[in-house]
JSON list of C-alpha atoms in Angstrom, two decimals:
[
{"chain": "A", "resi": 1, "resn": "UNK", "atom": "CA", "xyz": [-15.75, -15.16, -74.67]},
{"chain": "A", "resi": 2, "resn": "UNK", "atom": "CA", "xyz": [-19.08, -14.18, -75.92]},
{"chain": "A", "resi": 3, "resn": "UNK", "atom": "CA", "xyz": [-20.47, -10.68, -76.78]},
{"chain": "A", "resi": 4, "resn": "UNK", "atom": "CA", "xyz": [-23.34, -9.57, -73.93]},
{"chain": "A", "resi": 5, "resn": "UNK", "atom": "CA", "xyz": [-25.84, -9.09, -76.82]},
{"chain": "A", "resi": 6, "resn": "UNK", "atom": "CA", "xyz": [-27.80, -6.19, -75.64]},
{"chain": "A", "resi": 7, "resn": "UNK", "atom": "CA", "xyz": [-24.63, -4.06, -74.11]},
{"chain": "A", "resi": 8, "resn": "UNK", "atom": "CA", "xyz": [-24.29, -2.03, -77.41]},
{"chain": "A", "resi": 9, "resn": "UNK", "atom": "CA", "xyz": [-27.70, -0.58, -78.93]},
{"chain": "A", "resi": 10, "resn": "UNK", "atom": "CA", "xyz": [-27.08, 3.00, -79.61]},
{"chain": "A", "resi": 11, "resn": "UNK", "atom": "CA", "xyz": [-31.10, 3.25, -80.57]},
{"chain": "A", "resi": 12, "resn": "UNK", "atom": "CA", "xyz": [-33.02, 2.17, -77.43]},
{"chain": "A", "resi": 13, "resn": "UNK", "atom": "CA", "xyz": [-32.36, 2.89, -73.62]},
{"chain": "A", "resi": 14, "resn": "UNK", "atom": "CA", "xyz": [-31.66, 0.35, -71.39]},
{"chain": "A", "resi": 15, "resn": "UNK", "atom": "CA", "xyz": [-34.48, 1.49, -68.59]},
{"chain": "A", "resi": 16, "resn": "UNK", "atom": "CA", "xyz": [-36.76, 0.17, -69.93]},
{"chain": "A", "resi": 17, "resn": "UNK", "atom": "CA", "xyz": [-34.99, -3.75, -69.84]},
{"chain": "A", "resi": 18, "resn": "UNK", "atom": "CA", "xyz": [-34.02, -2.94, -66.61]},
{"chain": "A", "resi": 19, "resn": "UNK", "atom": "CA", "xyz": [-37.32, -1.64, -65.12]},
{"chain": "A", "resi": 20, "resn": "UNK", "atom": "CA", "xyz": [-38.90, -4.52, -66.38]},
{"chain": "A", "resi": 21, "resn": "UNK", "atom": "CA", "xyz": [-36.22, -7.00, -64.76]},
{"chain": "A", "resi": 22, "resn": "UNK", "atom": "CA", "xyz": [-36.67, -4.69, -61.10]},
{"chain": "A", "resi": 23, "resn": "UNK", "atom": "CA", "xyz": [-40.77, -4.81, -61.52]},
{"chain": "A", "resi": 24, "resn": "UNK", "atom": "CA", "xyz": [-40.26, -9.27, -62.07]},
{"chain": "A", "resi": 25, "resn": "UNK", "atom": "CA", "xyz": [-37.53, -10.42, -60.16]},
{"chain": "A", "resi": 26, "resn": "UNK", "atom": "CA", "xyz": [-36.68, -8.27, -57.08]},
{"chain": "A", "resi": 27, "resn": "UNK", "atom": "CA", "xyz": [-39.43, -9.20, -54.89]},
{"chain": "A", "resi": 28, "resn": "UNK", "atom": "CA", "xyz": [-38.09, -12.32, -54.46]},
{"chain": "A", "resi": 29, "resn": "UNK", "atom": "CA", "xyz": [-34.71, -10.99, -54.89]},
{"chain": "A", "resi": 30, "resn": "UNK", "atom": "CA", "xyz": [-35.61, -9.61, -51.21]},
{"chain": "A", "resi": 31, "resn": "UNK", "atom": "CA", "xyz": [-37.21, -12.04, -49.94]},
{"chain": "A", "resi": 32, "resn": "UNK", "atom": "CA", "xyz": [-34.30, -14.85, -50.57]},
{"chain": "A", "resi": 33, "resn": "UNK", "atom": "CA", "xyz": [-31.59, -12.69, -49.67]},
{"chain": "A", "resi": 34, "resn": "UNK", "atom": "CA", "xyz": [-33.69, -11.81, -46.45]},
{"chain": "A", "resi": 35, "resn": "UNK", "atom": "CA", "xyz": [-34.46, -15.49, -45.46]},
{"chain": "A", "resi": 36, "resn": "UNK", "atom": "CA", "xyz": [-29.91, -15.45, -45.26]},
{"chain": "A", "resi": 37, "resn": "UNK", "atom": "CA", "xyz": [-30.38, -13.08, -42.30]},
{"chain": "A", "resi": 38, "resn": "UNK", "atom": "CA", "xyz": [-28.74, -10.03, -44.04]},
{"chain": "A", "resi": 39, "resn": "UNK", "atom": "CA", "xyz": [-28.42, -7.51, -41.77]},
{"chain": "A", "resi": 40, "resn": "UNK", "atom": "CA", "xyz": [-26.84, -4.14, -40.21]},
{"chain": "A", "resi": 41, "resn": "UNK", "atom": "CA", "xyz": [-23.04, -5.19, -40.66]},
{"chain": "A", "resi": 42, "resn": "UNK", "atom": "CA", "xyz": [-22.40, -7.62, -43.79]},
{"chain": "A", "resi": 43, "resn": "UNK", "atom": "CA", "xyz": [-20.44, -6.68, -46.22]},
{"chain": "A", "resi": 44, "resn": "UNK", "atom": "CA", "xyz": [-21.94, -7.31, -49.73]},
{"chain": "A", "resi": 45, "resn": "UNK", "atom": "CA", "xyz": [-20.81, -7.80, -53.34]},
{"chain": "A", "resi": 46, "resn": "UNK", "atom": "CA", "xyz": [-23.82, -6.93, -55.83]},
{"chain": "A", "resi": 47, "resn": "UNK", "atom": "CA", "xyz": [-22.50, -8.47, -59.35]},
{"chain": "A", "resi": 48, "resn": "UNK", "atom": "CA", "xyz": [-23.98, -7.14, -62.66]},
{"chain": "A", "resi": 49, "resn": "UNK", "atom": "CA", "xyz": [-25.43, -4.19, -61.07]},
{"chain": "A", "resi": 50, "resn": "UNK", "atom": "CA", "xyz": [-27.72, -2.54, -63.78]},
{"chain": "A", "resi": 51, "resn": "UNK", "atom": "CA", "xyz": [-30.34, -0.45, -62.94]},
{"chain": "A", "resi": 52, "resn": "UNK", "atom": "CA", "xyz": [-28.46, -0.30, -59.07]},
{"chain": "A", "resi": 53, "resn": "UNK", "atom": "CA", "xyz": [-32.60, -1.51, -57.91]},
{"chain": "A", "resi": 54, "resn": "UNK", "atom": "CA", "xyz": [-31.00, -4.48, -55.92]},
{"chain": "A", "resi": 55, "resn": "UNK", "atom": "CA", "xyz": [-27.27, -2.60, -54.68]},
{"chain": "A", "resi": 56, "resn": "UNK", "atom": "CA", "xyz": [-29.82, 0.00, -53.25]},
{"chain": "A", "resi": 57, "resn": "UNK", "atom": "CA", "xyz": [-32.32, -1.98, -51.07]},
{"chain": "A", "resi": 58, "resn": "UNK", "atom": "CA", "xyz": [-28.99, -4.05, -50.04]},
{"chain": "A", "resi": 59, "resn": "UNK", "atom": "CA", "xyz": [-27.38, 0.01, -49.12]},
{"chain": "A", "resi": 60, "resn": "UNK", "atom": "CA", "xyz": [-30.80, -0.32, -46.76]},
{"chain": "A", "resi": 61, "resn": "UNK", "atom": "CA", "xyz": [-30.63, -2.72, -45.10]},
{"chain": "A", "resi": 62, "resn": "UNK", "atom": "CA", "xyz": [-27.43, -3.46, -44.00]},
{"chain": "A", "resi": 63, "resn": "UNK", "atom": "CA", "xyz": [-26.85, 0.26, -43.11]},
{"chain": "A", "resi": 64, "resn": "UNK", "atom": "CA", "xyz": [-25.34, 2.38, -40.99]},
{"chain": "A", "resi": 65, "resn": "UNK", "atom": "CA", "xyz": [-22.05, -0.47, -40.66]},
{"chain": "A", "resi": 66, "resn": "UNK", "atom": "CA", "xyz": [-22.84, -2.66, -43.74]},
{"chain": "A", "resi": 67, "resn": "UNK", "atom": "CA", "xyz": [-21.29, -1.52, -46.96]},
{"chain": "A", "resi": 68, "resn": "UNK", "atom": "CA", "xyz": [-21.98, -2.32, -50.43]},
{"chain": "A", "resi": 69, "resn": "UNK", "atom": "CA", "xyz": [-20.06, -2.19, -53.86]},
{"chain": "A", "resi": 70, "resn": "UNK", "atom": "CA", "xyz": [-22.03, -2.95, -56.74]},
{"chain": "A", "resi": 71, "resn": "UNK", "atom": "CA", "xyz": [-20.01, -3.66, -59.92]},
{"chain": "A", "resi": 72, "resn": "UNK", "atom": "CA", "xyz": [-20.39, -3.74, -63.94]},
{"chain": "A", "resi": 73, "resn": "UNK", "atom": "CA", "xyz": [-18.54, -2.62, -67.20]},
{"chain": "A", "resi": 74, "resn": "UNK", "atom": "CA", "xyz": [-21.40, -0.13, -67.34]},
{"chain": "A", "resi": 75, "resn": "UNK", "atom": "CA", "xyz": [-22.02, 2.04, -63.95]},
{"chain": "A", "resi": 76, "resn": "UNK", "atom": "CA", "xyz": [-23.74, 4.81, -65.62]},
{"chain": "A", "resi": 77, "resn": "UNK", "atom": "CA", "xyz": [-27.05, 4.06, -64.25]},
{"chain": "A", "resi": 78, "resn": "UNK", "atom": "CA", "xyz": [-25.49, 3.35, -61.01]},
{"chain": "A", "resi": 79, "resn": "UNK", "atom": "CA", "xyz": [-25.05, 5.28, -57.45]},
{"chain": "A", "resi": 80, "resn": "UNK", "atom": "CA", "xyz": [-22.67, 6.37, -54.99]},
{"chain": "A", "resi": 81, "resn": "UNK", "atom": "CA", "xyz": [-23.81, 6.65, -51.62]},
{"chain": "A", "resi": 82, "resn": "UNK", "atom": "CA", "xyz": [-22.41, 6.97, -47.89]},
{"chain": "A", "resi": 83, "resn": "UNK", "atom": "CA", "xyz": [-22.23, 2.84, -48.19]},
{"chain": "A", "resi": 84, "resn": "UNK", "atom": "CA", "xyz": [-22.30, 1.70, -52.07]},
{"chain": "A", "resi": 85, "resn": "UNK", "atom": "CA", "xyz": [-19.00, 2.00, -53.75]},
{"chain": "A", "resi": 86, "resn": "UNK", "atom": "CA", "xyz": [-19.41, 1.40, -57.21]},
{"chain": "A", "resi": 87, "resn": "UNK", "atom": "CA", "xyz": [-17.08, 0.17, -58.87]},
{"chain": "A", "resi": 88, "resn": "UNK", "atom": "CA", "xyz": [-16.34, -0.27, -63.34]},
{"chain": "A", "resi": 89, "resn": "UNK", "atom": "CA", "xyz": [-15.22, -3.93, -63.82]},
{"chain": "A", "resi": 90, "resn": "UNK", "atom": "CA", "xyz": [-15.76, -6.79, -65.92]},
{"chain": "A", "resi": 91, "resn": "UNK", "atom": "CA", "xyz": [-15.88, -9.92, -63.54]},
{"chain": "A", "resi": 92, "resn": "UNK", "atom": "CA", "xyz": [-14.95, -12.53, -66.37]},
{"chain": "A", "resi": 93, "resn": "UNK", "atom": "CA", "xyz": [-10.86, -10.47, -67.05]},
{"chain": "A", "resi": 94, "resn": "UNK", "atom": "CA", "xyz": [-11.03, -8.51, -63.55]},
{"chain": "A", "resi": 95, "resn": "UNK", "atom": "CA", "xyz": [-9.45, -9.86, -59.40]},
{"chain": "A", "resi": 96, "resn": "UNK", "atom": "CA", "xyz": [-12.50, -9.62, -57.22]},
{"chain": "A", "resi": 97, "resn": "UNK", "atom": "CA", "xyz": [-11.10, -9.41, -53.22]},
{"chain": "A", "resi": 98, "resn": "UNK", "atom": "CA", "xyz": [-10.65, -12.45, -52.17]},
{"chain": "A", "resi": 99, "resn": "UNK", "atom": "CA", "xyz": [-12.71, -13.38, -48.47]},
{"chain": "A", "resi": 100, "resn": "UNK", "atom": "CA", "xyz": [-14.48, -10.14, -47.81]},
{"chain": "A", "resi": 101, "resn": "UNK", "atom": "CA", "xyz": [-18.25, -10.57, -48.34]},
{"chain": "A", "resi": 102, "resn": "UNK", "atom": "CA", "xyz": [-20.31, -11.72, -46.40]},
{"chain": "A", "resi": 103, "resn": "UNK", "atom": "CA", "xyz": [-23.03, -11.76, -49.41]},
{"chain": "A", "resi": 104, "resn": "UNK", "atom": "CA", "xyz": [-22.60, -11.98, -53.24]},
{"chain": "A", "resi": 105, "resn": "UNK", "atom": "CA", "xyz": [-25.34, -11.20, -55.49]},
{"chain": "A", "resi": 106, "resn": "UNK", "atom": "CA", "xyz": [-25.51, -11.88, -59.05]},
{"chain": "A", "resi": 107, "resn": "UNK", "atom": "CA", "xyz": [-28.81, -11.44, -61.34]},
{"chain": "A", "resi": 108, "resn": "UNK", "atom": "CA", "xyz": [-28.88, -12.80, -64.78]},
{"chain": "A", "resi": 109, "resn": "UNK", "atom": "CA", "xyz": [-24.95, -12.41, -65.02]},
{"chain": "A", "resi": 110, "resn": "UNK", "atom": "CA", "xyz": [-23.75, -15.61, -65.27]},
{"chain": "A", "resi": 111, "resn": "UNK", "atom": "CA", "xyz": [-25.40, -17.18, -67.85]},
{"chain": "A", "resi": 112, "resn": "UNK", "atom": "CA", "xyz": [-24.59, -14.62, -70.80]},
{"chain": "A", "resi": 113, "resn": "UNK", "atom": "CA", "xyz": [-20.93, -15.19, -69.71]},
{"chain": "A", "resi": 114, "resn": "UNK", "atom": "CA", "xyz": [-19.06, -18.54, -71.16]},
{"chain": "A", "resi": 115, "resn": "UNK", "atom": "CA", "xyz": [-16.51, -18.53, -69.41]},
{"chain": "A", "resi": 116, "resn": "UNK", "atom": "CA", "xyz": [-18.97, -19.02, -66.12]},
{"chain": "A", "resi": 117, "resn": "UNK", "atom": "CA", "xyz": [-17.20, -21.89, -64.26]},
{"chain": "A", "resi": 118, "resn": "UNK", "atom": "CA", "xyz": [-14.29, -19.52, -63.38]},
{"chain": "A", "resi": 119, "resn": "UNK", "atom": "CA", "xyz": [-16.83, -16.94, -62.52]},
{"chain": "A", "resi": 120, "resn": "UNK", "atom": "CA", "xyz": [-18.23, -18.72, -60.28]},
{"chain": "A", "resi": 121, "resn": "UNK", "atom": "CA", "xyz": [-15.28, -19.63, -58.28]},
{"chain": "A", "resi": 122, "resn": "UNK", "atom": "CA", "xyz": [-14.29, -16.18, -58.52]},
{"chain": "A", "resi": 123, "resn": "UNK", "atom": "CA", "xyz": [-17.00, -15.60, -57.14]},
{"chain": "A", "resi": 124, "resn": "UNK", "atom": "CA", "xyz": [-16.68, -18.43, -54.27]},
{"chain": "A", "resi": 125, "resn": "UNK", "atom": "CA", "xyz": [-13.56, -17.31, -53.56]},
{"chain": "A", "resi": 126, "resn": "UNK", "atom": "CA", "xyz": [-14.66, -13.19, -52.82]},
{"chain": "A", "resi": 127, "resn": "UNK", "atom": "CA", "xyz": [-16.64, -14.95, -49.78]},
{"chain": "A", "resi": 128, "resn": "UNK", "atom": "CA", "xyz": [-15.75, -14.82, -46.14]},
{"chain": "A", "resi": 129, "resn": "UNK", "atom": "CA", "xyz": [-16.18, -18.46, -44.32]},
{"chain": "A", "resi": 130, "resn": "UNK", "atom": "CA", "xyz": [-19.71, -18.93, -44.08]},
{"chain": "A", "resi": 131, "resn": "UNK", "atom": "CA", "xyz": [-20.76, -16.43, -46.54]},
{"chain": "A", "resi": 132, "resn": "UNK", "atom": "CA", "xyz": [-23.29, -16.57, -49.12]},
{"chain": "A", "resi": 133, "resn": "UNK", "atom": "CA", "xyz": [-23.18, -16.99, -52.33]},
{"chain": "A", "resi": 134, "resn": "UNK", "atom": "CA", "xyz": [-26.77, -16.07, -54.46]},
{"chain": "A", "resi": 135, "resn": "UNK", "atom": "CA", "xyz": [-27.34, -17.11, -58.38]},
{"chain": "A", "resi": 136, "resn": "UNK", "atom": "CA", "xyz": [-30.80, -16.38, -60.38]},
{"chain": "A", "resi": 137, "resn": "UNK", "atom": "CA", "xyz": [-30.76, -17.13, -63.93]},
{"chain": "A", "resi": 138, "resn": "UNK", "atom": "CA", "xyz": [-33.62, -17.67, -66.69]},
{"chain": "A", "resi": 139, "resn": "UNK", "atom": "CA", "xyz": [-33.52, -21.12, -68.01]},
{"chain": "A", "resi": 140, "resn": "UNK", "atom": "CA", "xyz": [-35.18, -20.04, -71.61]},
{"chain": "A", "resi": 141, "resn": "UNK", "atom": "CA", "xyz": [-36.44, -23.12, -72.81]},
{"chain": "A", "resi": 142, "resn": "UNK", "atom": "CA", "xyz": [-40.23, -23.48, -71.23]},
{"chain": "A", "resi": 143, "resn": "UNK", "atom": "CA", "xyz": [-41.83, -20.19, -72.49]},
{"chain": "A", "resi": 144, "resn": "UNK", "atom": "CA", "xyz": [-45.03, -21.36, -74.30]},
{"chain": "A", "resi": 145, "resn": "UNK", "atom": "CA", "xyz": [-47.39, -19.37, -75.92]},
{"chain": "A", "resi": 146, "resn": "UNK", "atom": "CA", "xyz": [-50.91, -19.99, -74.04]},
{"chain": "A", "resi": 147, "resn": "UNK", "atom": "CA", "xyz": [-53.54, -17.66, -75.14]},
{"chain": "A", "resi": 148, "resn": "UNK", "atom": "CA", "xyz": [-52.87, -16.06, -78.21]},
{"chain": "A", "resi": 149, "resn": "UNK", "atom": "CA", "xyz": [-54.47, -16.07, -81.90]},
{"chain": "A", "resi": 150, "resn": "UNK", "atom": "CA", "xyz": [-52.54, -18.88, -84.12]},
{"chain": "A", "resi": 151, "resn": "UNK", "atom": "CA", "xyz": [-50.90, -17.09, -86.70]},
{"chain": "A", "resi": 152, "resn": "UNK", "atom": "CA", "xyz": [-49.99, -14.54, -83.61]},
{"chain": "A", "resi": 153, "resn": "UNK", "atom": "CA", "xyz": [-48.71, -17.94, -80.96]},
{"chain": "A", "resi": 154, "resn": "UNK", "atom": "CA", "xyz": [-46.60, -18.50, -84.58]},
{"chain": "A", "resi": 155, "resn": "UNK", "atom": "CA", "xyz": [-44.99, -15.39, -85.13]},
{"chain": "A", "resi": 156, "resn": "UNK", "atom": "CA", "xyz": [-44.17, -14.92, -81.23]},
{"chain": "A", "resi": 157, "resn": "UNK", "atom": "CA", "xyz": [-42.46, -18.22, -80.85]},
{"chain": "A", "resi": 158, "resn": "UNK", "atom": "CA", "xyz": [-41.10, -17.45, -83.98]},
{"chain": "A", "resi": 159, "resn": "UNK", "atom": "CA", "xyz": [-39.02, -14.10, -82.18]},
{"chain": "A", "resi": 160, "resn": "UNK", "atom": "CA", "xyz": [-38.61, -16.16, -78.59]},
{"chain": "A", "resi": 161, "resn": "UNK", "atom": "CA", "xyz": [-36.55, -18.86, -81.49]},
{"chain": "A", "resi": 162, "resn": "UNK", "atom": "CA", "xyz": [-34.83, -15.69, -83.14]},
{"chain": "A", "resi": 163, "resn": "UNK", "atom": "CA", "xyz": [-33.72, -14.30, -79.36]},
{"chain": "A", "resi": 164, "resn": "UNK", "atom": "CA", "xyz": [-32.61, -17.85, -77.95]},
{"chain": "A", "resi": 165, "resn": "UNK", "atom": "CA", "xyz": [-30.15, -18.01, -81.34]},
{"chain": "A", "resi": 166, "resn": "UNK", "atom": "CA", "xyz": [-28.47, -15.19, -81.01]},
{"chain": "A", "resi": 167, "resn": "UNK", "atom": "CA", "xyz": [-28.23, -15.48, -77.29]},
{"chain": "A", "resi": 168, "resn": "UNK", "atom": "CA", "xyz": [-26.76, -18.60, -77.87]},
{"chain": "A", "resi": 169, "resn": "UNK", "atom": "CA", "xyz": [-24.04, -17.75, -80.96]},
{"chain": "A", "resi": 170, "resn": "UNK", "atom": "CA", "xyz": [-23.33, -15.03, -78.09]},
{"chain": "A", "resi": 171, "resn": "UNK", "atom": "CA", "xyz": [-21.79, -17.21, -75.85]},
{"chain": "A", "resi": 172, "resn": "UNK", "atom": "CA", "xyz": [-25.32, -17.24, -73.26]},
{"chain": "A", "resi": 173, "resn": "UNK", "atom": "CA", "xyz": [-26.06, -20.80, -71.69]},
{"chain": "A", "resi": 174, "resn": "UNK", "atom": "CA", "xyz": [-30.39, -20.92, -72.57]},
{"chain": "A", "resi": 175, "resn": "UNK", "atom": "CA", "xyz": [-30.11, -23.66, -69.45]},
{"chain": "A", "resi": 176, "resn": "UNK", "atom": "CA", "xyz": [-28.10, -22.65, -67.30]},
{"chain": "A", "resi": 177, "resn": "UNK", "atom": "CA", "xyz": [-30.70, -22.07, -64.09]},
{"chain": "A", "resi": 178, "resn": "UNK", "atom": "CA", "xyz": [-31.31, -25.62, -65.07]},
{"chain": "A", "resi": 179, "resn": "UNK", "atom": "CA", "xyz": [-28.07, -26.53, -63.47]},
{"chain": "A", "resi": 180, "resn": "UNK", "atom": "CA", "xyz": [-27.58, -23.77, -61.84]},
{"chain": "A", "resi": 181, "resn": "UNK", "atom": "CA", "xyz": [-27.62, -25.69, -58.06]},
{"chain": "A", "resi": 182, "resn": "UNK", "atom": "CA", "xyz": [-25.18, -28.79, -59.07]},
{"chain": "A", "resi": 183, "resn": "UNK", "atom": "CA", "xyz": [-22.38, -25.75, -60.52]},
{"chain": "A", "resi": 184, "resn": "UNK", "atom": "CA", "xyz": [-23.18, -24.34, -56.56]},
{"chain": "A", "resi": 185, "resn": "UNK", "atom": "CA", "xyz": [-22.06, -27.96, -55.35]},
{"chain": "A", "resi": 186, "resn": "UNK", "atom": "CA", "xyz": [-19.44, -28.90, -57.47]},
{"chain": "A", "resi": 187, "resn": "UNK", "atom": "CA", "xyz": [-18.12, -25.18, -56.83]},
{"chain": "A", "resi": 188, "resn": "UNK", "atom": "CA", "xyz": [-17.53, -26.71, -52.81]},
{"chain": "A", "resi": 189, "resn": "UNK", "atom": "CA", "xyz": [-20.16, -24.51, -51.58]},
{"chain": "A", "resi": 190, "resn": "UNK", "atom": "CA", "xyz": [-22.42, -25.76, -49.02]},
{"chain": "A", "resi": 191, "resn": "UNK", "atom": "CA", "xyz": [-26.30, -25.47, -47.51]},
{"chain": "A", "resi": 192, "resn": "UNK", "atom": "CA", "xyz": [-27.55, -25.52, -51.51]},
{"chain": "A", "resi": 193, "resn": "UNK", "atom": "CA", "xyz": [-30.32, -25.07, -51.88]},
{"chain": "A", "resi": 194, "resn": "UNK", "atom": "CA", "xyz": [-32.85, -23.42, -54.57]},
{"chain": "A", "resi": 195, "resn": "UNK", "atom": "CA", "xyz": [-36.19, -22.90, -56.28]},
{"chain": "A", "resi": 196, "resn": "UNK", "atom": "CA", "xyz": [-37.67, -22.89, -60.17]},
{"chain": "A", "resi": 197, "resn": "UNK", "atom": "CA", "xyz": [-41.06, -21.11, -61.24]},
{"chain": "A", "resi": 198, "resn": "UNK", "atom": "CA", "xyz": [-42.62, -20.66, -63.93]},
{"chain": "A", "resi": 199, "resn": "UNK", "atom": "CA", "xyz": [-45.52, -17.54, -64.16]},
{"chain": "A", "resi": 200, "resn": "UNK", "atom": "CA", "xyz": [-48.12, -16.83, -66.34]},
{"chain": "A", "resi": 201, "resn": "UNK", "atom": "CA", "xyz": [-46.68, -13.05, -68.82]},
{"chain": "A", "resi": 202, "resn": "UNK", "atom": "CA", "xyz": [-49.51, -11.44, -69.91]},
{"chain": "A", "resi": 203, "resn": "UNK", "atom": "CA", "xyz": [-49.49, -9.24, -72.53]},
{"chain": "A", "resi": 204, "resn": "UNK", "atom": "CA", "xyz": [-48.28, -5.47, -70.79]},
{"chain": "A", "resi": 205, "resn": "UNK", "atom": "CA", "xyz": [-47.03, -7.46, -67.26]},
{"chain": "A", "resi": 206, "resn": "UNK", "atom": "CA", "xyz": [-43.58, -6.76, -66.55]},
{"chain": "A", "resi": 207, "resn": "UNK", "atom": "CA", "xyz": [-42.46, -10.50, -67.96]},
{"chain": "A", "resi": 208, "resn": "UNK", "atom": "CA", "xyz": [-44.32, -9.40, -71.36]},
{"chain": "A", "resi": 209, "resn": "UNK", "atom": "CA", "xyz": [-42.39, -5.85, -71.18]},
{"chain": "A", "resi": 210, "resn": "UNK", "atom": "CA", "xyz": [-38.88, -7.59, -70.94]},
{"chain": "A", "resi": 211, "resn": "UNK", "atom": "CA", "xyz": [-39.86, -9.07, -73.77]},
{"chain": "A", "resi": 212, "resn": "UNK", "atom": "CA", "xyz": [-40.21, -6.30, -75.57]},
{"chain": "A", "resi": 213, "resn": "UNK", "atom": "CA", "xyz": [-37.65, -4.06, -74.73]},
{"chain": "A", "resi": 214, "resn": "UNK", "atom": "CA", "xyz": [-35.41, -7.25, -75.56]},
{"chain": "A", "resi": 215, "resn": "UNK", "atom": "CA", "xyz": [-36.68, -7.63, -79.06]},
{"chain": "A", "resi": 216, "resn": "UNK", "atom": "CA", "xyz": [-36.46, -3.60, -79.38]},
{"chain": "A", "resi": 217, "resn": "UNK", "atom": "CA", "xyz": [-32.69, -3.82, -78.77]},
{"chain": "A", "resi": 218, "resn": "UNK", "atom": "CA", "xyz": [-31.60, -6.40, -81.26]},
{"chain": "A", "resi": 219, "resn": "UNK", "atom": "CA", "xyz": [-34.19, -5.64, -83.53]},
{"chain": "A", "resi": 220, "resn": "UNK", "atom": "CA", "xyz": [-31.48, -5.26, -86.10]},
{"chain": "A", "resi": 221, "resn": "UNK", "atom": "CA", "xyz": [-31.13, -8.64, -85.97]},
{"chain": "A", "resi": 222, "resn": "UNK", "atom": "CA", "xyz": [-34.15, -10.00, -85.76]},
{"chain": "A", "resi": 223, "resn": "UNK", "atom": "CA", "xyz": [-36.16, -12.08, -89.49]},
{"chain": "A", "resi": 224, "resn": "UNK", "atom": "CA", "xyz": [-39.14, -9.72, -89.22]},
{"chain": "A", "resi": 225, "resn": "UNK", "atom": "CA", "xyz": [-40.70, -7.23, -91.79]},
{"chain": "A", "resi": 226, "resn": "UNK", "atom": "CA", "xyz": [-41.42, -3.78, -89.95]},
{"chain": "A", "resi": 227, "resn": "UNK", "atom": "CA", "xyz": [-45.34, -4.98, -90.17]},
{"chain": "A", "resi": 228, "resn": "UNK", "atom": "CA", "xyz": [-44.02, -7.91, -88.20]},
{"chain": "A", "resi": 229, "resn": "UNK", "atom": "CA", "xyz": [-42.44, -6.31, -85.80]},
{"chain": "A", "resi": 230, "resn": "UNK", "atom": "CA", "xyz": [-44.77, -4.12, -84.69]},
{"chain": "A", "resi": 231, "resn": "UNK", "atom": "CA", "xyz": [-47.34, -7.05, -84.32]},
{"chain": "A", "resi": 232, "resn": "UNK", "atom": "CA", "xyz": [-45.14, -8.62, -81.75]},
{"chain": "A", "resi": 233, "resn": "UNK", "atom": "CA", "xyz": [-45.10, -5.42, -79.35]},
{"chain": "A", "resi": 234, "resn": "UNK", "atom": "CA", "xyz": [-48.29, -4.87, -79.97]},
{"chain": "A", "resi": 235, "resn": "UNK", "atom": "CA", "xyz": [-48.56, -7.93, -78.69]},
{"chain": "A", "resi": 236, "resn": "UNK", "atom": "CA", "xyz": [-46.67, -7.89, -76.11]},
{"chain": "A", "resi": 237, "resn": "UNK", "atom": "CA", "xyz": [-48.45, -4.70, -74.77]},
{"chain": "A", "resi": 238, "resn": "UNK", "atom": "CA", "xyz": [-52.62, -6.73, -74.50]},
{"chain": "A", "resi": 239, "resn": "UNK", "atom": "CA", "xyz": [-54.14, -8.23, -72.24]},
{"chain": "A", "resi": 240, "resn": "UNK", "atom": "CA", "xyz": [-54.73, -11.14, -74.80]},
{"chain": "A", "resi": 241, "resn": "UNK", "atom": "CA", "xyz": [-51.93, -12.36, -75.20]},
{"chain": "A", "resi": 242, "resn": "UNK", "atom": "CA", "xyz": [-50.25, -15.04, -72.44]},
{"chain": "A", "resi": 243, "resn": "UNK", "atom": "CA", "xyz": [-47.40, -16.43, -72.16]},
{"chain": "A", "resi": 244, "resn": "UNK", "atom": "CA", "xyz": [-45.52, -18.63, -69.72]},
{"chain": "A", "resi": 245, "resn": "UNK", "atom": "CA", "xyz": [-42.84, -17.17, -68.84]},
{"chain": "A", "resi": 246, "resn": "UNK", "atom": "CA", "xyz": [-39.14, -18.68, -68.52]},
{"chain": "A", "resi": 247, "resn": "UNK", "atom": "CA", "xyz": [-38.40, -20.74, -65.31]},
{"chain": "A", "resi": 248, "resn": "UNK", "atom": "CA", "xyz": [-37.31, -18.33, -62.89]},
{"chain": "A", "resi": 249, "resn": "UNK", "atom": "CA", "xyz": [-34.17, -20.46, -61.48]},
{"chain": "A", "resi": 250, "resn": "UNK", "atom": "CA", "xyz": [-32.48, -19.19, -57.92]},
{"chain": "A", "resi": 251, "resn": "UNK", "atom": "CA", "xyz": [-29.54, -21.03, -55.86]},
{"chain": "A", "resi": 252, "resn": "UNK", "atom": "CA", "xyz": [-27.65, -20.48, -53.08]},
{"chain": "A", "resi": 253, "resn": "UNK", "atom": "CA", "xyz": [-25.08, -21.64, -50.92]},
{"chain": "A", "resi": 254, "resn": "UNK", "atom": "CA", "xyz": [-22.22, -21.07, -48.08]},
{"chain": "A", "resi": 255, "resn": "UNK", "atom": "CA", "xyz": [-18.88, -21.52, -47.83]}
]
């Protein structure tokens, strides 16, 4: 089993990473789930709830008679509500109820897990007949520098390659997003569809803030001098920097 690379940083709180992820991805997540018809009365499972933005949004959408169960291995940033149950849970080793949910959603969870195929089947089995599974993942390979001085571009790519090496060593599948639709089909789900989006991330944007926050969390493992690391953070904050994003891949399928 792999290790979650960003789970044990003592010096840097995870909130900046969750804030950047929320700013970057929430609007697309909400639109995607709304298209499935989520409404009052639905029972939803949010796996890897992180900062709680998706679970809280779902709770509002399915109220007053619906319910959201939100899980994570670290639940300190998740909040119980009248129609929200917070569950400290490892989706790899712990069981999930079967035939229980109208919607199961996981964002940037299976990407990190060597046992992702096993976990995918768990999530499928947690659905009621007719229920939807929605996965959102990164394909990490496309990120390139679109605008920066040559030496700065080389530094950005050094950091990218170092981060991807660390992720690969921890058991992540860097191109998982590129094959997530096929994985849903192989799991026997119906009405499978998906999308893939590559954006331009300008320094200071949510995407570049995410890259900076991620680098901070593994600073001790990056082969950079302090000056190089500080320069990288400056580049991620500068509007003069533009990179193409990781590919944001999503897929949904119905049991």
